[in-house]
Amino acid sequence: MHEVIVVGAGPAGSVAAAALARAGRDVVLLDRAQFPRDKICGDGVPHEVISTLRSMGLGPKIDAAGFYPVRNLRLVSPNGSTFDARLKQSPDGVSESSVVPRLKFDAVLWEHACASGVRFDVAQVTAPLLENGQVVGVRLRQNGSGERELRAPLVIAADGSTSTLARALVPKRPDDMHRAVALRAYVEGLDLNEHMVEFYLYREILPGYSWIFPTEGGLANVGTGMRLDTFRKVKGDLRRLLDQFLAMPAIAARAHHAHVRSVETWQLNLGSQPFSRVAPGALLIGDAGWFIDPITGGGINNGIITARLAVETAIEALTERDFSARFLARYDERWRRRLWPGLRASAYLQRLLMLSPRLVDVGLKRLARWQWGIEPFLNKM
Ligand SMILES: Cc1cc2nc3c(=O)[nH]c(=O)nc-3n(C[C@H](O)[C@H](O)[C@H](O)COP(=O)(O)OP(=O)(O)OC[C@H]3O[C@@H](n4cnc5c(N)ncnc54)[C@H](O)[C@@H]3O)c2cc1C
């Protein structure tokens, strides 16, 4: 029997598992995919994440992998007005926000977990293992074989936005206004503004947006995301929305025999509700715990922050041998203190953006003049 099972080896799960192993804990990390694996994402990695990874000793790996730095941000409002700003860097000036295909980014974190002494297994987790309402492990399938049990007193669910564990453990699911859907494509042959991330807000998709994020080799990650309730109301079709975005005069003028590939869609669990992310014997982190920023759609940073907060709680629980929901509620206290003020502010702003595209035009004009209110967002990308 292991001390902790971490399910999902994305950024949240790999960081949690590595930290537990480095603290001398017996941890097994499970993922249904073999690594390296792709993850549908805009690939935008905020500078805070880069700083955290450097503080974990991953500086040489980051430098060797050659993350593509981004230094400027452009917001385009529904009437076409543009607001440009310089992105923040870490206070020491070393860590810059970056655009890194997740195939590469997640592999760095997964390798770090394996090098930290984590045991990694490819396995599809099918359900939590429950005894008298307490999670005591997971049920899983490996290599097409039958279902079996794996036991541990603590399970950390990091299995992303379609989390099997969260579905079983969170009784009331947030409704469609707390979810989003997004499409990501890689595009070659687009004139890119080097080292600049571009966000386009327009009538059809508010409070969502389309983006162009340049990355290495002249490639761009291009996509479109919408809140799920709005998407359903307008009977949206993300592929059609992407085509419409690429056909906008301002974008089409930059496309020369553009080649669009790897078009995929995925869902986002927005952190716009402060419900408990704890069950007896289990902690929910990253997308499995609904921590995506409701305005930017970014979830890598909050995934890593929640991983670290969950590890603090896990080590205390292992020391005290107490895995009750009451004890583990320390994790709820920690993430609410650290993340909820920012998530709540983003949720309000997101609802404001829905009121009218005209409001977005006026707001961006003010922003351009006074730079008011943009500070926290420059830090999120
Ligand atoms: C289109 C799109 C664009 C985005 N753009 C950005 C962006 O630019 N910047 C940003 O910060 N965030 C972005 N996000 C959000 C970001 O992708 C997520 O917040 C982030 O990946 C969360 O990391 P995680 O470790 O919680 O989950 P994931 O990265 O999703 O990892 C979950 C892991 O669990 C595994 N898994 C799932 N189910 C099981 C199971 N039953 N058994 C075993 N393993 C399982 C999966 O294989 C996967 O490896 C975007 C999301 C989308 C959909």
GROMACS .gro file of C-alpha atoms and ligand atoms in nm:
model
  434
    1MET     CA    1   0.000   0.000   0.000
    2HIS     CA    2   0.127   0.348  -0.091
    3GLU     CA    3   0.083   0.658   0.127
    4VAL     CA    4  -0.062   0.872  -0.152
    5ILE     CA    5  -0.207   0.802  -0.497
    6VAL     CA    6  -0.200   1.098  -0.736
    7VAL     CA    7  -0.429   1.052  -1.037
    8GLY     CA    8  -0.330   1.254  -1.345
    9ALA     CA    9   0.023   1.357  -1.442
   10GLY     CA   10  -0.054   1.701  -1.589
   11PRO     CA   11   0.113   2.004  -1.426
   12ALA     CA   12  -0.094   1.976  -1.106
   13GLY     CA   13  -0.043   1.601  -1.053
   14SER     CA   14   0.326   1.594  -1.148
   15VAL     CA   15   0.409   1.887  -0.919
   16ALA     CA   16   0.214   1.732  -0.629
   17ALA     CA   17   0.372   1.390  -0.673
   18ALA     CA   18   0.726   1.533  -0.704
   19ALA     CA   19   0.683   1.741  -0.386
   20LEU     CA   20   0.551   1.443  -0.189
   21ALA     CA   21   0.837   1.218  -0.304
   22ARG     CA   22   1.093   1.486  -0.218
   23ALA     CA   23   0.937   1.504   0.131
   24GLY     CA   24   1.015   1.132   0.165
   25ARG     CA   25   0.659   1.008   0.107
   26ASP     CA   26   0.567   0.691  -0.081
   27VAL     CA   27   0.365   0.817  -0.376
   28VAL     CA   28   0.239   0.660  -0.696
   29LEU     CA   29   0.141   0.875  -0.994
   30LEU     CA   30  -0.112   0.733  -1.242
   31ASP     CA   31  -0.210   0.860  -1.586
   32ARG     CA   32  -0.410   0.697  -1.862
   33ALA     CA   33  -0.160   0.837  -2.115
   34GLN     CA   34   0.204   0.749  -2.167
   35PHE     CA   35   0.427   1.059  -2.164
   36PRO     CA   36   0.510   1.276  -2.349
   37ARG     CA   37   0.149   1.348  -2.440
   38ASP     CA   38  -0.033   1.648  -2.588
   39LYS     CA   39  -0.289   1.848  -2.388
   40ILE     CA   40  -0.534   2.080  -2.562
   41CYS     CA   41  -0.438   2.425  -2.440
   42GLY     CA   42  -0.341   2.776  -2.549
   43ASP     CA   43   0.009   2.688  -2.424
   44GLY     CA   44   0.041   3.023  -2.241
   45VAL     CA   45   0.255   2.983  -1.929
   46PRO     CA   46   0.257   3.283  -1.689
   47HIS     CA   47   0.588   3.409  -1.549
   48GLU     CA   48   0.481   3.303  -1.199
   49VAL     CA   49   0.480   2.941  -1.316
   50ILE     CA   50   0.827   2.977  -1.465
   51SER     CA   51   0.949   3.128  -1.136
   52THR     CA   52   0.796   2.839  -0.940
   53LEU     CA   53   0.959   2.583  -1.167
   54ARG     CA   54   1.295   2.756  -1.134
   55SER     CA   55   1.253   2.750  -0.753
   56MET     CA   56   1.200   2.372  -0.788
   57GLY     CA   57   1.542   2.343  -0.955
   58LEU     CA   58   1.408   2.317  -1.310
   59GLY     CA   59   1.595   2.623  -1.446
   60PRO     CA   60   1.850   2.419  -1.649
   61LYS     CA   61   1.569   2.205  -1.800
   62ILE     CA   62   1.369   2.514  -1.895
   63ASP     CA   63   1.675   2.676  -2.054
   64ALA     CA   64   1.764   2.355  -2.240
   65ALA     CA   65   1.406   2.307  -2.364
   66GLY     CA   66   1.402   2.666  -2.502
   67PHE     CA   67   1.065   2.800  -2.387
   68TYR     CA   68   0.943   3.077  -2.624
   69PRO     CA   69   0.923   3.402  -2.419
   70VAL     CA   70   0.635   3.648  -2.457
   71ARG     CA   71   0.681   4.009  -2.349
   72ASN     CA   72   0.378   4.200  -2.479
   73LEU     CA   73   0.004   4.163  -2.474
   74ARG     CA   74  -0.254   4.297  -2.720
   75LEU     CA   75  -0.627   4.321  -2.647
   76VAL     CA   76  -0.859   4.397  -2.939
   77SER     CA   77  -1.210   4.515  -2.852
   78PRO     CA   78  -1.531   4.442  -3.047
   79ASN     CA   79  -1.504   4.768  -3.246
   80GLY     CA   80  -1.142   4.691  -3.337
   81SER     CA   81  -0.968   4.927  -3.094
   82THR     CA   82  -0.640   4.795  -2.971
   83PHE     CA   83  -0.476   4.807  -2.631
   84ASP     CA   84  -0.110   4.705  -2.599
   85ALA     CA   85   0.078   4.650  -2.274
   86ARG     CA   86   0.407   4.510  -2.155
   87LEU     CA   87   0.368   4.182  -1.965
   88LYS     CA   88   0.509   4.152  -1.616
   89GLN     CA   89   0.823   3.956  -1.539
   90SER     CA   90   0.922   3.793  -1.213
   91PRO     CA   91   1.067   4.052  -0.967
   92ASP     CA   92   1.422   3.917  -1.029
   93GLY     CA   93   1.376   3.969  -1.405
   94VAL     CA   94   1.478   3.609  -1.480
   95SER     CA   95   1.141   3.444  -1.544
   96GLU     CA   96   0.932   3.557  -1.838
   97SER     CA   97   0.588   3.442  -1.946
   98SER     CA   98   0.619   3.187  -2.225
   99VAL     CA   99   0.427   2.997  -2.489
  100VAL     CA  100   0.526   2.631  -2.472
  101PRO     CA  101   0.343   2.346  -2.648
  102ARG     CA  102   0.209   2.127  -2.370
  103LEU     CA  103   0.371   1.821  -2.527
  104LYS     CA  104   0.701   1.975  -2.419
  105PHE     CA  105   0.594   2.160  -2.103
  106ASP     CA  106   0.419   1.869  -1.933
  107ALA     CA  107   0.704   1.633  -2.019
  108VAL     CA  108   0.945   1.856  -1.822
  109LEU     CA  109   0.724   1.830  -1.512
  110TRP     CA  110   0.653   1.459  -1.553
  111GLU     CA  111   1.027   1.383  -1.592
  112HIS     CA  112   1.092   1.589  -1.279
  113ALA     CA  113   0.837   1.381  -1.087
  114CYS     CA  114   0.995   1.055  -1.205
  115ALA     CA  115   1.345   1.185  -1.121
  116SER     CA  116   1.219   1.279  -0.772
  117GLY     CA  117   1.146   0.916  -0.685
  118VAL     CA  118   0.780   0.900  -0.786
  119ARG     CA  119   0.660   0.568  -0.918
  120PHE     CA  120   0.468   0.631  -1.241
  121ASP     CA  121   0.220   0.384  -1.393
  122VAL     CA  122   0.000   0.408  -1.700
  123ALA     CA  123  -0.350   0.327  -1.575
  124GLN     CA  124  -0.706   0.436  -1.640
  125VAL     CA  125  -0.872   0.517  -1.308
  126THR     CA  126  -1.238   0.419  -1.325
  127ALA     CA  127  -1.365   0.516  -0.976
  128PRO     CA  128  -1.261   0.601  -0.621
  129LEU     CA  129  -1.242   0.300  -0.389
  130LEU     CA  130  -1.484   0.375  -0.105
  131GLU     CA  131  -1.529   0.215   0.239
  132ASN     CA  132  -1.801   0.364   0.462
  133GLY     CA  133  -1.791   0.685   0.258
  134GLN     CA  134  -1.411   0.720   0.302
  135VAL     CA  135  -1.184   0.715  -0.006
  136VAL     CA  136  -0.925   0.440   0.053
  137GLY     CA  137  -0.777   0.413  -0.295
  138VAL     CA  138  -0.889   0.384  -0.657
  139ARG     CA  139  -1.021   0.128  -0.902
  140LEU     CA  140  -0.821   0.111  -1.221
  141ARG     CA  141  -0.760  -0.069  -1.548
  142GLN     CA  142  -0.419  -0.136  -1.701
  143ASN     CA  143  -0.316  -0.280  -2.040
  144GLY     CA  144  -0.675  -0.366  -2.128
  145SER     CA  145  -0.697  -0.603  -1.830
  146GLY     CA  146  -0.987  -0.624  -1.584
  147GLU     CA  147  -1.052  -0.376  -1.308
  148ARG     CA  148  -0.838  -0.392  -0.992
  149GLU     CA  149  -0.796  -0.196  -0.668
  150LEU     CA  150  -0.503   0.014  -0.554
  151ARG     CA  151  -0.508   0.130  -0.191
  152ALA     CA  152  -0.375   0.439  -0.013
  153PRO     CA  153  -0.515   0.643   0.277
  154LEU     CA  154  -0.502   0.960   0.066
  155VAL     CA  155  -0.590   1.018  -0.301
  156ILE     CA  156  -0.512   1.341  -0.484
  157ALA     CA  157  -0.739   1.389  -0.786
  158ALA     CA  158  -0.549   1.571  -1.061
  159ASP     CA  159  -0.729   1.404  -1.350
  160GLY     CA  160  -0.827   1.723  -1.530
  161SER     CA  161  -1.156   1.878  -1.631
  162THR     CA  162  -1.329   1.547  -1.713
  163SER     CA  163  -1.218   1.407  -1.374
  164THR     CA  164  -1.367   1.066  -1.299
  165LEU     CA  165  -1.286   1.115  -0.931
  166ALA     CA  166  -1.447   1.460  -0.900
  167ARG     CA  167  -1.761   1.332  -1.072
  168ALA     CA  168  -1.790   1.060  -0.810
  169LEU     CA  169  -1.694   1.273  -0.509
  170VAL     CA  170  -1.857   1.615  -0.565
  171PRO     CA  171  -2.230   1.560  -0.518
  172LYS     CA  172  -2.356   1.883  -0.680
  173ARG     CA  173  -2.195   1.964  -1.016
  174PRO     CA  174  -2.155   2.333  -1.109
  175ASP     CA  175  -2.385   2.429  -1.397
  176ASP     CA  176  -2.301   2.551  -1.747
  177MET     CA  177  -2.226   2.913  -1.652
  178HIS     CA  178  -1.924   2.777  -1.459
  179ARG     CA  179  -1.783   2.586  -1.756
  180ALA     CA  180  -1.636   2.684  -2.090
  181VAL     CA  181  -1.551   2.506  -2.412
  182ALA     CA  182  -1.255   2.596  -2.625
  183LEU     CA  183  -1.084   2.494  -2.945
  184ARG     CA  184  -0.712   2.498  -3.009
  185ALA     CA  185  -0.534   2.477  -3.345
  186TYR     CA  186  -0.174   2.514  -3.456
  187VAL     CA  187  -0.138   2.749  -3.754
  188GLU     CA  188   0.159   2.793  -3.985
  189GLY     CA  189   0.190   3.074  -4.238
  190LEU     CA  190   0.043   3.355  -4.025
  191ASP     CA  191   0.234   3.685  -3.990
  192LEU     CA  192   0.307   3.688  -3.620
  193ASN     CA  193   0.384   3.970  -3.381
  194GLU     CA  194   0.691   3.818  -3.224
  195HIS     CA  195   0.682   3.767  -2.848
  196MET     CA  196   0.329   3.910  -2.826
  197VAL     CA  197   0.011   3.732  -2.716
  198GLU     CA  198  -0.307   3.864  -2.881
  199PHE     CA  199  -0.662   3.841  -2.742
  200TYR     CA  200  -0.966   3.928  -2.956
  201LEU     CA  201  -1.294   4.006  -2.780
  202TYR     CA  202  -1.594   4.028  -3.011
  203ARG     CA  203  -1.971   4.026  -3.004
  204GLU     CA  204  -2.039   3.663  -3.102
  205ILE     CA  205  -1.830   3.501  -2.829
  206LEU     CA  206  -1.826   3.739  -2.529
  207PRO     CA  207  -1.733   3.682  -2.248
  208GLY     CA  208  -1.503   3.443  -2.434
  209TYR     CA  209  -1.230   3.543  -2.677
  210SER     CA  210  -1.012   3.422  -2.961
  211TRP     CA  211  -0.637   3.423  -2.930
  212ILE     CA  212  -0.315   3.412  -3.129
  213PHE     CA  213  -0.017   3.296  -2.924
  214PRO     CA  214   0.311   3.274  -3.118
  215THR     CA  215   0.552   2.998  -3.035
  216GLU     CA  216   0.876   2.856  -3.168
  217GLY     CA  217   0.944   2.801  -3.540
  218GLY     CA  218   0.691   3.055  -3.671
  219LEU     CA  219   0.406   2.843  -3.537
  220ALA     CA  220   0.101   2.996  -3.365
  221ASN     CA  221  -0.141   2.845  -3.119
  222VAL     CA  222  -0.476   2.990  -3.231
  223GLY     CA  223  -0.807   2.924  -3.062
  224THR     CA  224  -1.148   3.032  -2.948
  225GLY     CA  225  -1.324   2.978  -2.617
  226MET     CA  226  -1.678   3.047  -2.493
  227ARG     CA  227  -1.872   3.004  -2.172
  228LEU     CA  228  -2.076   2.687  -2.208
  229ASP     CA  229  -2.420   2.839  -2.138
  230THR     CA  230  -2.366   3.108  -2.406
  231PHE     CA  231  -2.226   2.849  -2.644
  232ARG     CA  232  -2.538   2.634  -2.605
  233LYS     CA  233  -2.772   2.936  -2.633
  234VAL     CA  234  -2.632   3.037  -2.973
  235LYS     CA  235  -2.595   2.670  -3.079
  236GLY     CA  236  -2.226   2.738  -3.129
  237ASP     CA  237  -1.985   2.546  -3.349
  238LEU     CA  238  -1.624   2.607  -3.247
  239ARG     CA  239  -1.475   2.499  -3.581
  240ARG     CA  240  -1.700   2.745  -3.762
  241LEU     CA  241  -1.606   3.018  -3.512
  242LEU     CA  242  -1.236   2.949  -3.573
  243ASP     CA  243  -1.287   2.976  -3.950
  244GLN     CA  244  -1.478   3.302  -3.901
  245PHE     CA  245  -1.200   3.437  -3.681
  246LEU     CA  246  -0.931   3.350  -3.937
  247ALA     CA  247  -1.146   3.510  -4.209
  248MET     CA  248  -1.176   3.845  -4.025
  249PRO     CA  249  -1.012   4.106  -4.251
  250ALA     CA  250  -0.745   4.196  -3.992
  251ILE     CA  251  -0.644   3.829  -3.953
  252ALA     CA  252  -0.692   3.716  -4.315
  253ALA     CA  253  -0.453   3.996  -4.425
  254ARG     CA  254  -0.183   3.826  -4.215
  255ALA     CA  255  -0.242   3.473  -4.348
  256HIS     CA  256  -0.033   3.353  -4.639
  257HIS     CA  257  -0.132   2.999  -4.740
  258ALA     CA  258  -0.205   2.942  -4.373
  259HIS     CA  259  -0.202   2.577  -4.279
  260VAL     CA  260  -0.432   2.490  -3.989
  261ARG     CA  261  -0.368   2.161  -3.809
  262SER     CA  262  -0.422   1.972  -3.482
  263VAL     CA  263  -0.769   2.121  -3.430
  264GLU     CA  264  -0.910   1.989  -3.103
  265THR     CA  265  -1.169   2.097  -2.848
  266TRP     CA  266  -1.180   2.048  -2.471
  267GLN     CA  267  -1.374   2.176  -2.172
  268LEU     CA  268  -1.269   2.417  -1.895
  269ASN     CA  269  -1.388   2.406  -1.533
  270LEU     CA  270  -1.405   2.766  -1.412
  271GLY     CA  271  -1.323   2.853  -1.052
  272SER     CA  272  -1.623   3.081  -1.006
  273GLN     CA  273  -1.774   2.900  -0.704
  274PRO     CA  274  -1.611   2.846  -0.364
  275PHE     CA  275  -1.751   2.495  -0.293
  276SER     CA  276  -1.539   2.243  -0.101
  277ARG     CA  277  -1.266   2.059  -0.295
  278VAL     CA  278  -1.230   1.798  -0.021
  279ALA     CA  279  -1.383   1.453   0.036
  280PRO     CA  280  -1.297   1.208   0.316
  281GLY     CA  281  -0.958   1.071   0.205
  282ALA     CA  282  -0.931   1.287  -0.110
  283LEU     CA  283  -0.822   1.631  -0.229
  284LEU     CA  284  -0.911   1.782  -0.569
  285ILE     CA  285  -0.647   1.994  -0.743
  286GLY     CA  286  -0.603   2.170  -1.079
  287ASP     CA  287  -0.885   2.133  -1.331
  288ALA     CA  288  -1.028   1.836  -1.137
  289GLY     CA  289  -1.093   2.090  -0.859
  290TRP     CA  290  -1.237   2.366  -1.084
  291PHE     CA  291  -0.960   2.623  -1.052
  292ILE     CA  292  -0.944   2.780  -1.399
  293ASP     CA  293  -0.951   3.161  -1.396
  294PRO     CA  294  -1.301   3.262  -1.518
  295ILE     CA  295  -1.176   3.555  -1.725
  296THR     CA  296  -0.844   3.444  -1.876
  297GLY     CA  297  -0.919   3.070  -1.903
  298GLY     CA  298  -0.571   3.006  -1.760
  299GLY     CA  299  -0.539   2.709  -1.526
  300ILE     CA  300  -0.174   2.601  -1.520
  301ASN     CA  301  -0.071   2.843  -1.245
  302ASN     CA  302  -0.369   2.767  -1.021
  303GLY     CA  303  -0.314   2.395  -1.086
  304ILE     CA  304   0.041   2.421  -0.956
  305ILE     CA  305  -0.059   2.645  -0.663
  306THR     CA  306  -0.332   2.401  -0.556
  307ALA     CA  307  -0.088   2.110  -0.593
  308ARG     CA  308   0.149   2.274  -0.347
  309LEU     CA  309  -0.131   2.363  -0.101
  310ALA     CA  310  -0.263   2.005  -0.121
  311VAL     CA  311   0.085   1.867  -0.050
  312GLU     CA  312   0.112   2.081   0.268
  313THR     CA  313  -0.220   1.938   0.383
  314ALA     CA  314  -0.129   1.583   0.277
  315ILE     CA  315   0.195   1.586   0.477
  316GLU     CA  316   0.008   1.707   0.788
  317ALA     CA  317  -0.259   1.439   0.739
  318LEU     CA  318   0.006   1.165   0.698
  319THR     CA  319   0.184   1.284   1.012
  320GLU     CA  320  -0.138   1.295   1.218
  321ARG     CA  321  -0.285   0.982   1.049
  322ASP     CA  322  -0.608   1.177   1.005
  323PHE     CA  323  -0.771   1.164   0.660
  324SER     CA  324  -1.120   1.279   0.764
  325ALA     CA  325  -1.294   1.552   0.565
  326ARG     CA  326  -1.277   1.764   0.881
  327PHE     CA  327  -0.897   1.745   0.895
  328LEU     CA  328  -0.851   1.783   0.519
  329ALA     CA  329  -1.070   2.097   0.525
  330ARG     CA  330  -0.739   2.277   0.592
  331TYR     CA  331  -0.687   2.251   0.217
  332ASP     CA  332  -1.016   2.438   0.153
  333GLU     CA  333  -0.903   2.709   0.396
  334ARG     CA  334  -0.567   2.736   0.220
  335TRP     CA  335  -0.691   2.764  -0.138
  336ARG     CA  336  -0.974   2.999  -0.041
  337ARG     CA  337  -0.728   3.230   0.132
  338ARG     CA  338  -0.479   3.218  -0.153
  339LEU     CA  339  -0.699   3.201  -0.467
  340TRP     CA  340  -1.059   3.291  -0.398
  341PRO     CA  341  -1.024   3.675  -0.394
  342GLY     CA  342  -0.868   3.664  -0.743
  343LEU     CA  343  -1.109   3.404  -0.878
  344ARG     CA  344  -1.409   3.598  -0.745
  345ALA     CA  345  -1.284   3.923  -0.902
  346SER     CA  346  -1.240   3.743  -1.236
  347ALA     CA  347  -1.590   3.597  -1.211
  348TYR     CA  348  -1.740   3.946  -1.158
  349LEU     CA  349  -1.546   4.091  -1.449
  350GLN     CA  350  -1.650   3.801  -1.671
  351ARG     CA  351  -2.019   3.874  -1.596
  352LEU     CA  352  -1.960   4.243  -1.666
  353LEU     CA  353  -1.812   4.160  -2.007
  354MET     CA  354  -2.135   3.977  -2.093
  355LEU     CA  355  -2.351   4.284  -2.046
  356SER     CA  356  -2.266   4.446  -2.378
  357PRO     CA  357  -1.989   4.458  -2.639
  358ARG     CA  358  -2.020   4.839  -2.626
  359LEU     CA  359  -1.918   4.828  -2.261
  360VAL     CA  360  -1.607   4.632  -2.361
  361ASP     CA  361  -1.521   4.896  -2.623
  362VAL     CA  362  -1.556   5.177  -2.370
  363GLY     CA  363  -1.374   4.980  -2.101
  364LEU     CA  364  -1.077   4.909  -2.327
  365LYS     CA  365  -1.057   5.273  -2.433
  366ARG     CA  366  -1.040   5.376  -2.067
  367LEU     CA  367  -0.784   5.105  -2.005
  368ALA     CA  368  -0.568   5.237  -2.287
  369ARG     CA  369  -0.585   5.586  -2.142
  370TRP     CA  370  -0.541   5.515  -1.772
  371GLN     CA  371  -0.399   5.162  -1.762
  372TRP     CA  372  -0.655   5.111  -1.486
  373GLY     CA  373  -0.732   4.762  -1.362
  374ILE     CA  374  -0.500   4.582  -1.602
  375GLU     CA  375  -0.224   4.507  -1.349
  376PRO     CA  376  -0.357   4.173  -1.217
  377PHE     CA  377  -0.418   4.047  -1.570
  378LEU     CA  378  -0.068   4.127  -1.689
  379ASN     CA  379   0.044   3.899  -1.409
  380LYS     CA  380  -0.188   3.617  -1.513
  381MET     CA  381  -0.025   3.573  -1.854
  382LIG     C1  382  -0.839   2.515  -2.538
  382LIG     C2  383  -0.779   2.545  -2.403
  382LIG     C3  384  -0.686   2.648  -2.391
  382LIG     C4  385  -0.625   2.672  -2.267
  382LIG     N1  386  -0.525   2.767  -2.262
  382LIG     C5  387  -0.457   2.785  -2.147
  382LIG     C6  388  -0.343   2.870  -2.143
  382LIG     O1  389  -0.301   2.926  -2.244
  382LIG     N2  390  -0.278   2.885  -2.024
  382LIG     C7  391  -0.320   2.821  -1.909
  382LIG     O2  392  -0.260   2.841  -1.802
  382LIG     N3  393  -0.426   2.737  -1.913
  382LIG     C8  394  -0.493   2.714  -2.028
  382LIG     N4  395  -0.597   2.624  -2.032
  382LIG     C9  396  -0.629   2.547  -1.910
  382LIG    C10  397  -0.519   2.443  -1.886
  382LIG     O3  398  -0.505   2.361  -2.000
  382LIG    C11  399  -0.555   2.357  -1.764
  382LIG     O4  400  -0.595   2.441  -1.659
  382LIG    C12  401  -0.435   2.273  -1.715
  382LIG     O5  402  -0.398   2.179  -1.812
  382LIG    C13  403  -0.474   2.202  -1.585
  382LIG     O6  404  -0.373   2.109  -1.549
  382LIG     P1  405  -0.412   1.978  -1.466
  382LIG     O7  406  -0.282   1.915  -1.430
  382LIG     O8  407  -0.511   2.009  -1.362
  382LIG     O9  408  -0.492   1.885  -1.571
  382LIG     P2  409  -0.448   1.826  -1.712
  382LIG    O10  410  -0.336   1.902  -1.768
  382LIG    O11  411  -0.574   1.815  -1.792
  382LIG    O12  412  -0.396   1.679  -1.676
  382LIG    C14  413  -0.486   1.580  -1.636
  382LIG    C15  414  -0.421   1.445  -1.660
  382LIG    O13  415  -0.508   1.345  -1.607
  382LIG    C16  416  -0.510   1.233  -1.695
  382LIG     N5  417  -0.638   1.163  -1.672
  382LIG    C17  418  -0.762   1.209  -1.698
  382LIG     N6  419  -0.854   1.117  -1.660
  382LIG    C18  420  -0.785   1.011  -1.612
  382LIG    C19  421  -0.824   0.885  -1.559
  382LIG     N7  422  -0.953   0.851  -1.547
  382LIG     N8  423  -0.728   0.798  -1.519
  382LIG    C20  424  -0.595   0.831  -1.529
  382LIG     N9  425  -0.554   0.950  -1.580
  382LIG    C21  426  -0.646   1.040  -1.619
  382LIG    C22  427  -0.497   1.293  -1.834
  382LIG    O14  428  -0.443   1.201  -1.926
  382LIG    C23  429  -0.402   1.411  -1.807
  382LIG    O15  430  -0.268   1.377  -1.831
  382LIG    C24  431  -0.662   2.597  -2.153
  382LIG    C25  432  -0.759   2.496  -2.163
  382LIG    C26  433  -0.817   2.470  -2.287
  382LIG    C27  434  -0.917   2.358  -2.299
   0.00000   0.00000   0.00000
